[in-house]
Coordinates of C-alpha atoms in Angstrom, one line a residue:
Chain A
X1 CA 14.5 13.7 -5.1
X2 CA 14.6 10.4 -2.8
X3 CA 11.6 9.9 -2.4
X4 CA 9.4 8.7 0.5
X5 CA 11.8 8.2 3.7
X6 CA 10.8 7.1 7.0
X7 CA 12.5 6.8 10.3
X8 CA 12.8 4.7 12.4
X9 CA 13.1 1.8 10.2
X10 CA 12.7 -0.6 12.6
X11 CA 11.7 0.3 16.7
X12 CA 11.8 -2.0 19.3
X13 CA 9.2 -1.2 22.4
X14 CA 8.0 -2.3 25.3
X15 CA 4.2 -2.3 25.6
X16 CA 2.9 0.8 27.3
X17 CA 5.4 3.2 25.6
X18 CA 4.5 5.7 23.3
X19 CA 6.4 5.7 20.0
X20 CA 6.2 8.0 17.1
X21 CA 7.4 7.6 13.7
X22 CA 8.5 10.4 11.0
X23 CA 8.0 10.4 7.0
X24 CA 9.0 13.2 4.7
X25 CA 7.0 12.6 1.2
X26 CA 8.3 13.5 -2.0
X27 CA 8.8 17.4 -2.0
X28 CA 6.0 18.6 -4.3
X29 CA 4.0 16.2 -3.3
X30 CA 0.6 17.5 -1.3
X31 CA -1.1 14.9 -0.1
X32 CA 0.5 12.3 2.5
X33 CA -0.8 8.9 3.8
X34 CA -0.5 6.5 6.2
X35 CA -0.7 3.0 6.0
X36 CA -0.4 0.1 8.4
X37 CA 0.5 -3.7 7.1
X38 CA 0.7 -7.0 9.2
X39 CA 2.1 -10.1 8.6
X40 CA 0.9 -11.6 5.8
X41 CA -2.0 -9.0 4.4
X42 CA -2.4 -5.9 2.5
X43 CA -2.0 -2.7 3.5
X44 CA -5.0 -0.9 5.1
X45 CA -5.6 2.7 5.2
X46 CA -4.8 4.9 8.3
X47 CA -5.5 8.0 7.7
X48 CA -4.7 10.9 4.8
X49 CA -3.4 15.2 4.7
X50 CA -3.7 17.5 1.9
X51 CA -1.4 20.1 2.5
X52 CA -1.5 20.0 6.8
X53 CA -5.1 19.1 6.7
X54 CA -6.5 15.4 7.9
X55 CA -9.0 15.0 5.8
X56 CA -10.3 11.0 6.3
X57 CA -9.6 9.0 9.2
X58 CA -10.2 5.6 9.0
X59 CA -12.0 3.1 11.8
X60 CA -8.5 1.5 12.4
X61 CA -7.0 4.8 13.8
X62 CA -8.0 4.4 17.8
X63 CA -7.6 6.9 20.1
X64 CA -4.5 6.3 20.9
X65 CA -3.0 6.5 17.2
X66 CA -2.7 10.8 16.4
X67 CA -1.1 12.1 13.4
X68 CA -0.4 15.6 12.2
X69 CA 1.4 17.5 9.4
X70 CA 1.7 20.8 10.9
X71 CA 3.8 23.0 8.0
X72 CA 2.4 20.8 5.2
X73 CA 5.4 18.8 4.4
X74 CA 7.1 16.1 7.0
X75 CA 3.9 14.0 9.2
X76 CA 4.7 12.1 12.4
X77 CA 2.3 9.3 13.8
X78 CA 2.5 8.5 17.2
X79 CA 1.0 5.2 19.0
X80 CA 0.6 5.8 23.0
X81 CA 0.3 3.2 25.1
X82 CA 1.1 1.1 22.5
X83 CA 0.0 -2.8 22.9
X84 CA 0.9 -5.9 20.8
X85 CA -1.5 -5.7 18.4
X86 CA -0.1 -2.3 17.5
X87 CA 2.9 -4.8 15.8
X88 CA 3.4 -4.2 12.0
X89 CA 4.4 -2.5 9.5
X90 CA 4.0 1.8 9.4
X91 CA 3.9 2.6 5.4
X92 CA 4.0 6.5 4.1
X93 CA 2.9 7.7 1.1
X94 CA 2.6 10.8 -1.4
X95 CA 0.8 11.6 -3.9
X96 CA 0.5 15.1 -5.7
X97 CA -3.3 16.6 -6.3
X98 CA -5.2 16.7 -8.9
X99 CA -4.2 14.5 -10.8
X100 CA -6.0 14.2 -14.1
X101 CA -5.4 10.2 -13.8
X102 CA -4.7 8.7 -10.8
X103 CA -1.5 7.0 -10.6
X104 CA -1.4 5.6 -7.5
X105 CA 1.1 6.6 -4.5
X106 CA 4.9 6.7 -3.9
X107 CA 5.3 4.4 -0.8
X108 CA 8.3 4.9 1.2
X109 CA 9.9 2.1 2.7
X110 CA 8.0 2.0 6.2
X111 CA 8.4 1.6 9.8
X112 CA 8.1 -1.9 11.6
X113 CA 7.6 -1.5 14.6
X114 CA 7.9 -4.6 17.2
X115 CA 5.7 -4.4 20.9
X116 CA 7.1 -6.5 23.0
Chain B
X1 CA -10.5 -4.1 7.6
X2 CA -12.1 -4.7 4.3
X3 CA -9.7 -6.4 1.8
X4 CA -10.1 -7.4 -1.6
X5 CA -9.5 -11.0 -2.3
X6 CA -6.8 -12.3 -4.3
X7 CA -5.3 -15.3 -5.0
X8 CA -3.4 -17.3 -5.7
X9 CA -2.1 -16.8 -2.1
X10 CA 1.1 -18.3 -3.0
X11 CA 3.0 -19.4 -6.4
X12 CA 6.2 -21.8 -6.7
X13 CA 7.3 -21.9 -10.3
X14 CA 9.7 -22.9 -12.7
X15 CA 12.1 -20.2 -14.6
X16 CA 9.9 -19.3 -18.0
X17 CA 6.5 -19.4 -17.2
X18 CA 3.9 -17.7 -17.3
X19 CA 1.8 -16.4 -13.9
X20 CA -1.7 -15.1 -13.6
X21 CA -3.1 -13.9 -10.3
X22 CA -6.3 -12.1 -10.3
X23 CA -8.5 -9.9 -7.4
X24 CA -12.3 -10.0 -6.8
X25 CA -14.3 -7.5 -5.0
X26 CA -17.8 -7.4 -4.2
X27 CA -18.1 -3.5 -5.0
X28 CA -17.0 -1.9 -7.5
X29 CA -13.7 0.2 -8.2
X30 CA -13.3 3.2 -10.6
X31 CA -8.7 2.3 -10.7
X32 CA -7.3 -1.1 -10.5
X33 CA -4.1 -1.3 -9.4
X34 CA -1.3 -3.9 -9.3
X35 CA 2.0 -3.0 -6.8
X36 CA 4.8 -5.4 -6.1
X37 CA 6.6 -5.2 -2.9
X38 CA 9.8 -7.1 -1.7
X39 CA 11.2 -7.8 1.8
X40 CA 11.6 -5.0 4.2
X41 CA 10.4 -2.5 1.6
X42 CA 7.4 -0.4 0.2
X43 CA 4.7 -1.2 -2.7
X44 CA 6.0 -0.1 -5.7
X45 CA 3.3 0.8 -8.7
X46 CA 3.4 -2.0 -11.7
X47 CA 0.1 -0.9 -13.5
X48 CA -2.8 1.3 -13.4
X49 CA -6.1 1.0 -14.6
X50 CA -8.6 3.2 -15.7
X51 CA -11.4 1.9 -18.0
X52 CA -13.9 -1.4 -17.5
X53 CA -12.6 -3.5 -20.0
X54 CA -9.0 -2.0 -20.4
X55 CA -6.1 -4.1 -21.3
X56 CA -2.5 -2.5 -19.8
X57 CA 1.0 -3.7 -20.5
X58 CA 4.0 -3.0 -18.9
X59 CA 6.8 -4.6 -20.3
X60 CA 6.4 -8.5 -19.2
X61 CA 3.4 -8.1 -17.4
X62 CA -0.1 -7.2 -18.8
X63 CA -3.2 -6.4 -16.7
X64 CA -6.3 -5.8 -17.3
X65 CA -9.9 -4.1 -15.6
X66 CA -12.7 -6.5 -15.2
X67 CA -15.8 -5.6 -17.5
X68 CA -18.1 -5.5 -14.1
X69 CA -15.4 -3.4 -12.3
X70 CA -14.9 -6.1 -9.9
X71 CA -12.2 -7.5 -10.7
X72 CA -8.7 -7.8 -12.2
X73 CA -5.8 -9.8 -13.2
X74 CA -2.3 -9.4 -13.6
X75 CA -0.4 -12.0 -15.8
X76 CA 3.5 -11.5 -15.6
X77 CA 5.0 -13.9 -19.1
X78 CA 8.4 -15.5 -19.1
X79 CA 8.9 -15.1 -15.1
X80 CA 12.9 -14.4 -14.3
X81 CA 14.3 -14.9 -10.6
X82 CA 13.7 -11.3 -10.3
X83 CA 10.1 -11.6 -10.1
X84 CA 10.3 -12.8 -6.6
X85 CA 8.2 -10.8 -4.4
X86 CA 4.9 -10.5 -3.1
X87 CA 1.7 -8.8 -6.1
X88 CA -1.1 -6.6 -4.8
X89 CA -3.7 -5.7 -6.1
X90 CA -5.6 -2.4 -5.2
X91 CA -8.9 -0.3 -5.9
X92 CA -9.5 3.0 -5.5
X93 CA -13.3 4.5 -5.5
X94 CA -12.0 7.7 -6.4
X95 CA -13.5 10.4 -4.7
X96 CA -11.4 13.3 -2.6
X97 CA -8.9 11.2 -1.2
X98 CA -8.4 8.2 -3.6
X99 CA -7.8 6.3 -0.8
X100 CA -6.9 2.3 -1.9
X101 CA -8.1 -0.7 -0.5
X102 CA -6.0 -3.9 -1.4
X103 CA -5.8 -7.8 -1.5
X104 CA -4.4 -9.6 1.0
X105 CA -1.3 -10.8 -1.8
X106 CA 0.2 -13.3 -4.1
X107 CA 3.8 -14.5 -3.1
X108 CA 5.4 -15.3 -6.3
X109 CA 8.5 -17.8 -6.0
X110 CA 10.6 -18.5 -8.8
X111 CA 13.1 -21.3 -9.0
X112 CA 16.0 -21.1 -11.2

């Protein structure tokens, strides 16, 4: 197992495009989140799947931010139109559920993604 | 977004000694939780608390779950160069999604 991966690592875009990032969680792992981190701060939730189920959206995901899990394992996010403020850091978690204590996430590496 | 608050913000220290940081909130959390993260990478889980009052240890570091549920802190003893990185602290309400709400960091330097 290698744990959370994410690709991109690191894209590059103009503002207006539409970008879309990929994370595969940890194989047995049901639930998958998303993240997002700027400069300087913690992350703050995104959004959350059990299985290929959104289940909690948060405030911070506009319109123009969609994600989906569709066979219950890989999730993509993609940010159309994207503008500057869209600029940070794209973290992916797993967890597996129940969990008789939680233990917090598995965090893959993320995406930073640059609008220029 | 909401955030807890944490501090120090930043830490310069010598080789040897001993760091605290703590995290407020002003709600309460049923898990504590304390990640480190490093340049161009993920959190990574140091310690996880369950109990008001509980008292975790984790090799050098030690942790523990404010009494009210509102807070935390994280000392780390005998601080090595490896230690450099930036702490978090998070809470989690429980509930369906366990979803984590975290401080805004403590960047830990350490000078050899």
């Amino acid at each position: 197992d290698t744990g959370v991966s994410q690709n991109p690592r690191h894209k590059i875009t103009k503002r207006g495009q539409n970008v879309t990032f990929r994370c595969d969680p940890i194989s047995e792992h049901n639930r998958l989140y998303w993240y997002r981190q700027t400069l300087g701060q913690g992350p703050e939730f995104l959004t959350y799947f059990q299985n290929e189920a959104q289940l909690e959206k948060s405030r911070l995901l506009s319109d123009r931010f969609s994600a989906e899990r569709p066979k219950g394992s890989f999730s993509t996010l993609e940010i159309q139109r994207t503008e500057q403020g869209d600029s940070a850091m794209y973290l992916c978690a797993s967890s597996l559920a129940p969990d008789l204590n939680f233990n917090g996430y598995t965090f893959g590496s993320g995406t930073r993604l640059t609008v220029v | 977004g909401q955030q807890l608050n944490q501090s120090p913000q930043s830490m310069f220290i010598q080789e040897g000694e001993d760091v605290s940081m703590n995290c407020t909130s002003s709600s309460i959390f049923n898990t504590w939780l304390w990640y480190k993260q490093e340049p161009g990478e993920g959190p990574v889980l140091l310690i996880a608390l369950y109990k008001a009052g509980e008292l975790t240890s984790n090799g050098r570091l030690t942790a523990q779950f404010g009494i009210t549920r509102k807070d935390s802190f994280l000392n780390i003893s005998a601080s090595i160069p490896s230690d450099v990185g930036i702490y978090f602290c998070a809470g989690s309400r429980g509930g369906a999604g366990n979803m984590l709400t975290f401080g805004g960091g403590t960047r830990l330097m350490v000078k050899p």
